[in-house]
């Protein structure tokens, strides 16, 4: 039997050391797909503790995997590894595949960085956009007249977050439900930007990657992404 392949799952799984807002939800299309999938698998639910825990383990792993991972191949690897079968790939084949994949990832990352930097450079030229020393860009749509938040405040907000290509990655509007969150637990761009308005106010935030999720991909947010938020501050607690 060949030796266990020395490739850690960590090299394929996105880092979890993040600063989420409330956990990035999936797009509306993905949400519809999830509802359809949930309806289709509802009858597969089991009350057997081991089956419940097995599903939970798989669900947790799946939630951490990059979108490009082939889950059929992943499942095959798990099944054959569990059965202690010989791997169908040699260590050299896996090493070569990993190096090729890393080159592709690096190239895409460089392209994304250039695209996002160009967006910020162009956006900064607009007269309505202000740029803070940190690099945060913002536009106050409505100042508000109520209580002003601090980094230690709990705030109730409606917001929409999207990428520079217009892809919406999260929206309380689509869920018809504002959220409450501890401002200090959010990304740096929010901690700095939200206190620029008061209750009843609204703001556009253009968050550079260093004030967002940085080099970490999060859900359907690629690494090094500029994040664009429209935020309505409903209440400060």
Backbone as numpy.savetxt, mean C-alpha at the origin, in Angstrom:
# Nx Ny Nz CAx CAy CAz Cx Cy Cz
17.99 -36.92 -2.05 17.14 -35.72 -2.05 18.03 -34.48 -2.05
17.67 -33.50 -2.88 18.43 -32.25 -2.89 18.25 -31.50 -1.58
19.20 -30.65 -1.30 19.09 -29.82 -0.10 17.95 -28.82 -0.26
17.41 -28.39 0.85 16.37 -27.35 0.83 16.96 -26.10 0.20
16.24 -25.52 -0.72 16.74 -24.37 -1.45 16.90 -23.17 -0.52
18.08 -22.55 -0.50 18.35 -21.45 0.45 17.82 -20.12 -0.05
16.58 -20.09 -0.42 15.95 -18.85 -0.86 14.86 -18.49 0.12
15.05 -17.40 0.85 14.07 -17.00 1.86 12.85 -16.37 1.22
11.68 -16.66 1.78 10.45 -16.04 1.29 10.50 -14.54 1.45
11.37 -14.08 2.34 11.45 -12.64 2.60 11.89 -11.85 1.38
12.61 -12.48 0.46 13.08 -11.74 -0.72 11.96 -11.51 -1.71
10.86 -12.25 -1.56 9.74 -12.10 -2.47 8.56 -11.39 -1.83
8.56 -11.32 -0.54 7.44 -10.74 0.17 7.74 -9.29 0.53
6.79 -8.40 0.30 6.98 -6.99 0.61 7.19 -6.79 2.10
7.98 -5.81 2.46 8.23 -5.51 3.88 6.96 -5.05 4.56
6.84 -5.43 5.85 5.63 -5.06 6.60 5.88 -3.91 7.56
7.11 -3.39 7.60 7.39 -2.29 8.51 6.96 -0.99 7.86
5.67 -0.73 7.92 5.08 0.39 7.20 4.44 1.39 8.16
3.99 2.48 7.58 3.26 3.49 8.33 1.91 3.69 7.67
0.99 2.73 7.83 -0.28 2.82 7.10 -1.19 3.89 7.66
-2.08 4.33 6.80 -3.13 5.24 7.26 -4.13 4.42 8.05
-4.91 3.63 7.35 -5.85 2.73 8.02 -5.74 1.37 7.38
-4.64 1.13 6.67 -4.52 -0.09 5.88 -5.07 0.21 4.51
-4.25 0.20 3.48 -4.71 0.59 2.15 -5.70 -0.42 1.62
-6.86 0.04 1.29 -7.86 -0.86 0.74 -7.60 -1.07 -0.73
-8.21 -2.09 -1.29 -8.04 -2.41 -2.69 -8.90 -1.50 -3.54
-8.62 -1.50 -4.82 -9.38 -0.69 -5.76 -10.81 -1.18 -5.83
-11.70 -0.37 -6.44 -13.10 -0.75 -6.54 -13.25 -2.04 -7.33
-12.45 -2.19 -8.39 -12.52 -3.42 -9.18 -12.13 -4.61 -8.34
-11.05 -4.45 -7.57 -10.60 -5.54 -6.71 -11.63 -5.85 -5.64
-12.29 -4.81 -5.12 -13.32 -5.03 -4.10 -14.48 -5.84 -4.67
-14.87 -5.54 -5.91 -15.94 -6.30 -6.56 -15.52 -7.74 -6.76
-14.25 -7.93 -7.19 -13.73 -9.29 -7.37 -13.73 -10.04 -6.06
-13.36 -9.34 -4.97 -13.32 -9.97 -3.66 -14.71 -10.41 -3.21
-15.72 -9.56 -3.47 -17.09 -9.92 -3.09 -17.56 -11.14 -3.85
-17.24 -11.19 -5.14 -17.64 -12.33 -5.95 -16.93 -13.59 -5.46
-15.63 -13.44 -5.13 -14.86 -14.58 -4.65 -15.39 -15.06 -3.30
-15.74 -14.09 -2.43 -16.27 -14.45 -1.12 -17.58 -15.22 -1.25
-18.42 -14.78 -2.18 -19.70 -15.46 -2.40 -19.48 -16.88 -2.90
-18.44 -17.02 -3.78 -18.18 -18.33 -4.37 -17.59 -19.30 -3.35
-16.85 -18.78 -2.37 -16.18 -19.66 -1.41 -16.91 -19.76 -0.08
-18.03 -19.09 0.04 -18.76 -19.09 1.31 -19.13 -20.50 1.73
-19.50 -21.31 0.76 -19.91 -22.68 1.07 -18.73 -23.57 1.44
-17.50 -23.07 1.23 -16.32 -23.87 1.54 -15.86 -23.67 2.98
-16.51 -22.81 3.71 -16.10 -22.55 5.08 -16.23 -23.81 5.92
-15.26 -23.97 6.80 -15.24 -25.14 7.67 -15.21 -24.69 9.12
-15.71 -25.53 9.99 -15.65 -25.24 11.42 -14.53 -26.03 12.09
-13.82 -26.84 11.30 -12.70 -27.61 11.85 -11.57 -26.65 12.20
-11.11 -26.63 13.45 -10.08 -25.66 13.86 -8.83 -25.67 13.00
-8.35 -26.86 12.62 -7.14 -26.95 11.83 -7.35 -26.36 10.44
-8.52 -26.58 9.86 -8.80 -26.02 8.54 -8.93 -24.50 8.62
-9.56 -24.02 9.69 -9.68 -22.56 9.87 -8.29 -21.94 10.00
-7.42 -22.55 10.81 -6.08 -22.02 11.01 -5.24 -22.13 9.74
-5.43 -23.21 8.98 -4.71 -23.37 7.71 -5.11 -22.28 6.74
-6.41 -21.98 6.68 -6.88 -20.91 5.80 -6.31 -19.57 6.26
-6.34 -19.33 7.57 -5.86 -18.06 8.10 -4.38 -17.85 7.78
-3.60 -18.95 7.87 -2.17 -18.84 7.55 -1.98 -18.51 6.07
-2.74 -19.15 5.22 -2.66 -18.88 3.79 -3.13 -17.48 3.45
-4.17 -17.03 4.12 -4.70 -15.68 3.88 -3.67 -14.63 4.26
-3.02 -14.85 5.41 -2.01 -13.88 5.87 -0.84 -13.83 4.90
-0.41 -14.99 4.43 0.68 -15.03 3.46 0.27 -14.33 2.16
-0.93 -14.65 1.67 -1.40 -14.06 0.42 -1.50 -12.55 0.49
-1.89 -12.03 1.65 -2.02 -10.58 1.81 -0.67 -9.87 1.74
0.42 -10.60 1.97 1.75 -10.01 1.97 2.47 -10.15 0.64
1.94 -10.96 -0.26 2.65 -11.26 -1.49 2.52 -10.15 -2.52
3.60 -9.88 -3.25 3.50 -8.94 -4.37 2.51 -9.45 -5.41
1.90 -8.53 -6.14 0.87 -8.90 -7.10 1.39 -9.83 -8.19
2.69 -9.72 -8.52 3.21 -10.51 -9.63 3.51 -11.96 -9.29
3.42 -12.33 -8.02 3.67 -13.73 -7.65 2.60 -14.63 -8.26
3.04 -15.72 -8.88 2.14 -16.71 -9.46 1.69 -17.65 -8.36
0.44 -17.51 -7.93 -0.03 -18.30 -6.78 -0.16 -19.79 -7.07
-0.35 -20.15 -8.36 -0.41 -21.58 -8.71 0.96 -22.22 -8.50
2.01 -21.49 -8.94 3.37 -22.00 -8.73 3.71 -22.01 -7.24
3.25 -20.99 -6.53 3.48 -20.93 -5.09 2.84 -22.13 -4.40
1.59 -22.41 -4.76 0.89 -23.54 -4.15 1.57 -24.86 -4.49
2.06 -24.99 -5.74 2.78 -26.20 -6.14 4.03 -26.37 -5.30
4.75 -25.28 -5.11 5.96 -25.35 -4.30 5.66 -25.74 -2.86
4.58 -25.19 -2.31 4.20 -25.53 -0.94 3.85 -27.01 -0.82
3.04 -27.48 -1.76 2.61 -28.89 -1.72 3.79 -29.84 -1.86
4.69 -29.55 -2.81 5.82 -30.45 -3.03 6.86 -30.33 -1.91
7.00 -29.13 -1.37 7.89 -28.98 -0.23 7.37 -29.71 0.99
6.07 -29.60 1.20 5.44 -30.28 2.34 5.57 -31.80 2.22
5.52 -32.28 0.97 5.64 -33.72 0.71 7.09 -34.18 0.64
8.03 -33.25 0.82 9.46 -33.54 0.81 9.91 -34.12 -0.53
9.32 -33.62 -1.61 9.74 -34.05 -2.94 10.96 -33.23 -3.36
11.68 -33.75 -4.35 12.78 -32.98 -4.91 12.22 -31.76 -5.63
12.91 -30.66 -5.50 12.50 -29.46 -6.21 12.65 -29.67 -7.72
11.74 -29.13 -8.50 11.84 -29.25 -9.95 12.86 -28.26 -10.52
13.33 -27.32 -9.68 14.34 -26.36 -10.10 15.61 -26.55 -9.29
16.73 -26.40 -9.94 18.01 -26.47 -9.24 18.29 -25.13 -8.56
19.24 -25.15 -7.66 19.61 -23.90 -6.99 20.16 -22.89 -7.99
20.90 -23.37 -8.98 21.44 -22.47 -10.00 20.32 -21.83 -10.82
19.28 -22.60 -11.13 18.15 -22.08 -11.90 17.41 -21.01 -11.09
17.25 -21.26 -9.81 16.56 -20.30 -8.96 17.40 -19.04 -8.78
18.71 -19.22 -8.62 19.59 -18.06 -8.48 19.55 -17.19 -9.74
19.57 -17.84 -10.90 19.52 -17.10 -12.16 18.20 -16.36 -12.31
17.10 -17.02 -11.93 15.77 -16.40 -12.02 15.66 -15.22 -11.08
16.23 -15.37 -9.89 16.17 -14.29 -8.91 16.96 -13.08 -9.38
18.15 -13.31 -9.93 18.97 -12.21 -10.42 18.29 -11.49 -11.58
17.65 -12.25 -12.44 16.92 -11.65 -13.57 15.75 -10.83 -13.07
15.05 -11.38 -12.08 13.89 -10.67 -11.51 14.33 -9.39 -10.83
15.45 -9.44 -10.13 15.96 -8.26 -9.44 16.32 -7.15 -10.42
16.89 -7.52 -11.56 17.22 -6.53 -12.58 15.95 -5.85 -13.11
14.92 -6.66 -13.33 13.65 -6.12 -13.82 13.04 -5.17 -12.79
13.08 -5.57 -11.52 12.54 -4.74 -10.45 13.31 -3.43 -10.35
14.63 -3.51 -10.45 15.46 -2.31 -10.34 15.19 -1.34 -11.49
15.01 -1.88 -12.68 14.72 -1.04 -13.84 13.38 -0.34 -13.69
12.37 -1.10 -13.25 11.05 -0.51 -13.05 11.09 0.55 -11.95
11.88 0.29 -10.91 11.98 1.24 -9.81 12.60 2.55 -10.28
13.65 2.46 -11.11 14.29 3.66 -11.63 13.33 4.47 -12.49
12.56 3.77 -13.32 11.58 4.45 -14.17 10.52 5.14 -13.32
10.09 4.45 -12.25 9.07 5.02 -11.37 9.59 6.26 -10.65
10.84 6.20 -10.20 11.43 7.35 -9.51 11.47 8.56 -10.42
11.91 8.37 -11.66 11.97 9.48 -12.61 10.58 10.06 -12.88
9.60 9.19 -13.04 8.24 9.62 -13.33 7.67 10.44 -12.17
7.91 9.96 -10.96 7.38 10.66 -9.78 8.12 11.97 -9.52
9.43 11.98 -9.76 10.19 13.22 -9.59 9.74 14.27 -10.59
9.47 13.85 -11.81 9.01 14.78 -12.83 7.65 15.34 -12.47
6.78 14.49 -11.91 5.46 14.96 -11.49 5.59 16.06 -10.44
6.42 15.83 -9.45 6.59 16.83 -8.38 7.19 18.13 -8.92
8.15 17.99 -9.84 8.78 19.18 -10.42 7.76 20.01 -11.19
6.92 19.35 -11.97 5.89 20.05 -12.74 4.81 20.63 -11.82
4.45 19.86 -10.80 3.39 20.29 -9.89 3.81 21.52 -9.10
5.08 21.58 -8.74 5.59 22.70 -7.94 5.51 24.03 -8.68
5.43 23.98 -10.00 5.37 25.20 -10.81 3.98 25.82 -10.84
2.98 25.08 -10.40 1.62 25.60 -10.42 1.45 26.67 -9.32
0.84 27.79 -9.64 0.75 28.89 -8.67 -0.04 28.55 -7.41
-0.96 27.63 -7.51 -1.79 27.29 -6.35 -1.12 26.30 -5.40
0.01 25.74 -5.81 0.69 24.72 -5.02 1.79 25.35 -4.17
1.79 25.01 -2.87 2.85 25.45 -1.96 3.75 24.25 -1.65
5.02 24.51 -1.47 5.98 23.45 -1.17 6.65 23.74 0.17
6.53 22.80 1.10 7.14 22.94 2.43 8.62 22.58 2.34
9.42 23.00 3.32 10.85 22.65 3.32 11.10 21.15 3.27
10.19 20.36 3.79 10.34 18.90 3.78 10.18 18.32 2.39
9.60 19.09 1.47 9.29 18.58 0.13 7.81 18.31 -0.06
7.04 18.35 1.01 5.60 18.16 0.91 4.99 19.29 0.09
4.16 18.94 -0.88 3.42 19.92 -1.66 1.95 19.86 -1.25
1.31 21.03 -1.20 -0.08 21.04 -0.75 -0.83 22.22 -1.32
-2.13 22.07 -1.32 -3.03 23.16 -1.71 -4.20 23.15 -0.75
-4.38 24.22 -0.01 -5.50 24.31 0.91 -6.75 24.68 0.12
-7.71 23.78 0.10 -8.96 24.02 -0.62 -9.93 24.82 0.22
-9.92 24.53 1.54 -10.78 25.24 2.48 -10.09 25.19 3.84
-9.88 26.33 4.45 -9.12 26.37 5.69 -9.86 25.76 6.87
-11.18 25.91 6.91 -11.95 25.44 8.05 -11.96 26.46 9.17
-12.87 26.31 10.09 -13.02 27.29 11.17 -13.03 26.65 12.55
-12.92 25.33 12.61 -13.01 24.65 13.90 -11.66 24.46 14.57
-11.56 23.38 15.30 -10.37 23.07 16.08 -9.23 22.65 15.15
-8.02 23.08 15.47 -6.84 22.72 14.68 -6.21 21.45 15.26
-5.87 20.48 14.44 -5.26 19.24 14.94 -3.77 19.40 15.19
-3.23 18.52 15.99 -1.78 18.39 16.17 -1.41 16.94 15.85
-0.13 16.66 15.89 0.32 15.29 15.61 -0.23 14.29 16.62
-0.66 14.78 17.77 -1.19 13.89 18.81 -2.71 13.74 18.76
-3.33 14.41 17.81 -4.80 14.40 17.72 -5.32 13.11 17.08
-6.56 12.79 17.42 -7.33 11.78 16.68 -8.25 12.55 15.76
-8.25 12.21 14.50 -9.03 12.97 13.53 -10.03 12.07 12.81
-11.15 12.66 12.45 -12.14 11.98 11.63 -12.09 12.63 10.25
-11.85 11.81 9.23 -11.63 12.37 7.91 -12.32 11.57 6.81
-12.58 12.25 5.72 -12.88 11.61 4.45 -11.68 11.87 3.56
-11.28 10.88 2.78 -10.13 11.10 1.91 -10.16 10.18 0.70
-9.44 10.60 -0.31 -9.17 9.76 -1.47 -7.69 9.82 -1.75
-7.08 8.67 -1.95 -5.66 8.61 -2.27 -5.46 8.02 -3.64
-4.61 8.64 -4.43 -4.33 8.11 -5.77 -2.87 8.30 -6.13
-2.45 7.62 -7.19 -1.09 7.72 -7.70 -1.02 8.78 -8.79
0.18 9.07 -9.25 0.34 10.12 -10.25 -0.31 9.75 -11.58
-0.55 8.45 -11.82 -1.22 8.05 -13.06 -2.74 8.05 -12.92
-3.23 8.49 -11.76 -4.67 8.59 -11.55 -5.30 7.39 -10.89
-4.52 6.33 -10.66 -5.04 5.13 -10.02 -5.44 5.42 -8.57
-6.69 5.19 -8.22 -7.16 5.39 -6.84 -6.85 4.13 -6.04
-6.06 4.27 -4.99 -5.69 3.11 -4.19 -6.48 3.01 -2.90
-7.13 4.08 -2.51 -7.97 4.03 -1.30 -8.91 5.21 -1.30
-10.13 5.00 -0.81 -11.11 6.08 -0.78 -12.20 5.79 0.23
-12.37 6.70 1.18 -13.50 6.56 2.10 -14.80 6.94 1.40
-14.68 7.72 0.34 -15.87 8.12 -0.41 -16.52 6.90 -1.06
-15.70 6.01 -1.60 -16.26 4.83 -2.25 -16.91 3.89 -1.24
-16.46 3.98 0.02 -17.05 3.14 1.07 -18.19 3.85 1.79
-18.37 5.14 1.46 -19.41 5.95 2.12 -19.26 5.93 3.63
-18.00 5.99 4.09 -17.77 5.91 5.53 -16.46 6.61 5.90
-16.52 7.76 6.56 -15.29 8.40 7.02 -14.60 7.54 8.07
-13.34 7.85 8.34 -12.59 7.06 9.31 -12.03 7.96 10.41
-11.81 7.36 11.57 -11.12 8.02 12.67 -9.76 7.37 12.83
-8.73 8.17 12.98 -7.40 7.62 13.15 -6.52 8.55 13.97
-5.54 7.97 14.60 -4.55 8.75 15.35 -3.59 9.35 14.34
-3.55 10.66 14.26 -2.75 11.32 13.23 -1.29 10.92 13.33
-0.80 10.75 14.55 0.60 10.39 14.75 0.98 9.02 14.24
-0.01 8.18 13.94 0.27 6.83 13.44 0.26 6.76 11.92
0.00 7.89 11.26 -0.08 7.89 9.81 1.28 8.22 9.19
1.30 8.34 7.88 2.55 8.64 7.19 3.00 10.07 7.50
4.30 10.36 7.40 4.81 11.71 7.71 4.13 12.82 6.93
3.75 12.54 5.67 3.10 13.56 4.86 1.77 14.00 5.44
1.07 13.09 6.09 -0.19 13.44 6.75 0.07 14.17 8.06
1.05 13.69 8.81 1.36 14.30 10.11 1.71 15.77 9.93
2.42 16.07 8.85 2.79 17.45 8.57 1.67 18.23 7.89
0.94 17.57 7.00 -0.02 18.28 6.16 -1.37 18.56 6.77
-1.93 17.60 7.51 -3.29 17.77 8.03 -3.40 18.95 9.00
-2.40 19.21 9.86 -2.51 20.36 10.78 -2.52 21.73 10.07
-2.37 21.76 8.77 -2.42 23.04 8.04 -3.85 23.53 7.84
-4.84 22.66 8.17 -6.24 23.06 8.10 -6.90 22.82 9.45
-8.14 23.32 9.58 -8.91 23.13 10.81 -10.16 22.31 10.49
-10.91 21.99 11.55 -12.16 21.26 11.35 -13.02 21.96 10.29
-13.57 21.17 9.40 -14.38 21.73 8.33 -13.58 22.09 7.11
-12.25 21.97 7.19 -11.39 22.31 6.07 -11.09 21.12 5.18
-10.46 21.40 4.06 -10.05 20.35 3.14 -8.75 20.75 2.47
-7.97 19.76 2.07 -6.64 20.02 1.55 -6.24 18.96 0.54
-5.43 19.37 -0.42 -4.78 18.44 -1.33 -3.35 18.26 -0.86
-2.92 17.02 -0.72 -1.55 16.72 -0.31 -0.85 15.95 -1.43
0.32 16.40 -1.78 1.15 15.72 -2.77 2.39 15.24 -2.02
2.39 13.98 -1.67 3.36 13.44 -0.72 4.50 12.74 -1.43
5.72 13.27 -1.34 6.87 12.57 -1.91 7.06 11.21 -1.24
7.70 10.30 -1.94 7.86 8.95 -1.40 8.51 8.94 -0.02
9.48 9.84 0.20 10.19 9.85 1.49 9.27 10.24 2.64
8.12 10.88 2.33 7.15 11.23 3.37 5.93 10.31 3.33
6.03 9.28 2.49 4.94 8.31 2.37 5.42 6.93 2.79
5.49 6.02 1.82 5.92 4.65 2.12 7.33 4.35 1.62
8.00 5.36 1.07 9.38 5.20 0.67 9.59 4.08 -0.33
10.58 3.24 -0.05 10.94 2.16 -0.96 10.09 0.92 -0.78
9.10 0.98 0.10 8.26 -0.18 0.37 6.99 -0.16 -0.50
6.76 -1.20 -1.29 5.46 -1.30 -1.96 4.40 -1.68 -0.93
3.25 -1.10 -1.03 2.17 -1.37 -0.07 0.89 -1.65 -0.85
0.40 -2.89 -0.75 -0.80 -3.22 -1.52 -0.57 -2.96 -3.00
-1.44 -2.13 -3.58 -1.28 -1.79 -5.00 -0.56 -0.45 -5.19
0.17 -0.03 -4.15 1.01 1.16 -4.25 2.44 0.73 -4.51
3.01 1.04 -5.68 4.39 0.64 -5.96 5.38 1.38 -5.05
6.57 0.84 -4.95 7.63 1.50 -4.20 7.95 2.86 -4.82
8.42 3.77 -3.99 8.86 5.10 -4.43 7.75 5.92 -5.08
6.52 5.72 -4.64 5.39 6.42 -5.24 5.11 7.76 -4.56
4.82 8.76 -5.38 4.22 9.99 -4.88 2.75 9.69 -4.61
2.25 10.10 -3.47 0.86 9.85 -3.09 0.09 11.16 -3.13
-1.05 11.13 -3.78 -1.89 12.33 -3.90 -3.17 12.11 -3.10
-3.41 12.98 -2.13 -4.58 12.84 -1.28 -5.46 14.09 -1.33
-6.75 13.87 -1.39 -7.70 14.91 -1.06 -8.27 14.52 0.30
-8.16 15.42 1.28 -8.57 15.11 2.64 -9.55 16.16 3.15
-10.66 15.72 3.69 -11.61 16.59 4.38 -11.51 16.30 5.88
-11.20 17.31 6.65 -11.09 17.17 8.10 -12.45 17.43 8.73
-13.10 16.35 9.16 -14.46 16.45 9.68 -14.50 16.78 11.17
-13.55 16.21 11.91 -13.57 16.39 13.37 -12.19 16.17 13.95
-11.86 16.91 15.00 -10.62 16.75 15.73 -10.96 16.39 17.16
-10.36 15.35 17.67 -10.63 14.91 19.04 -9.37 15.00 19.89
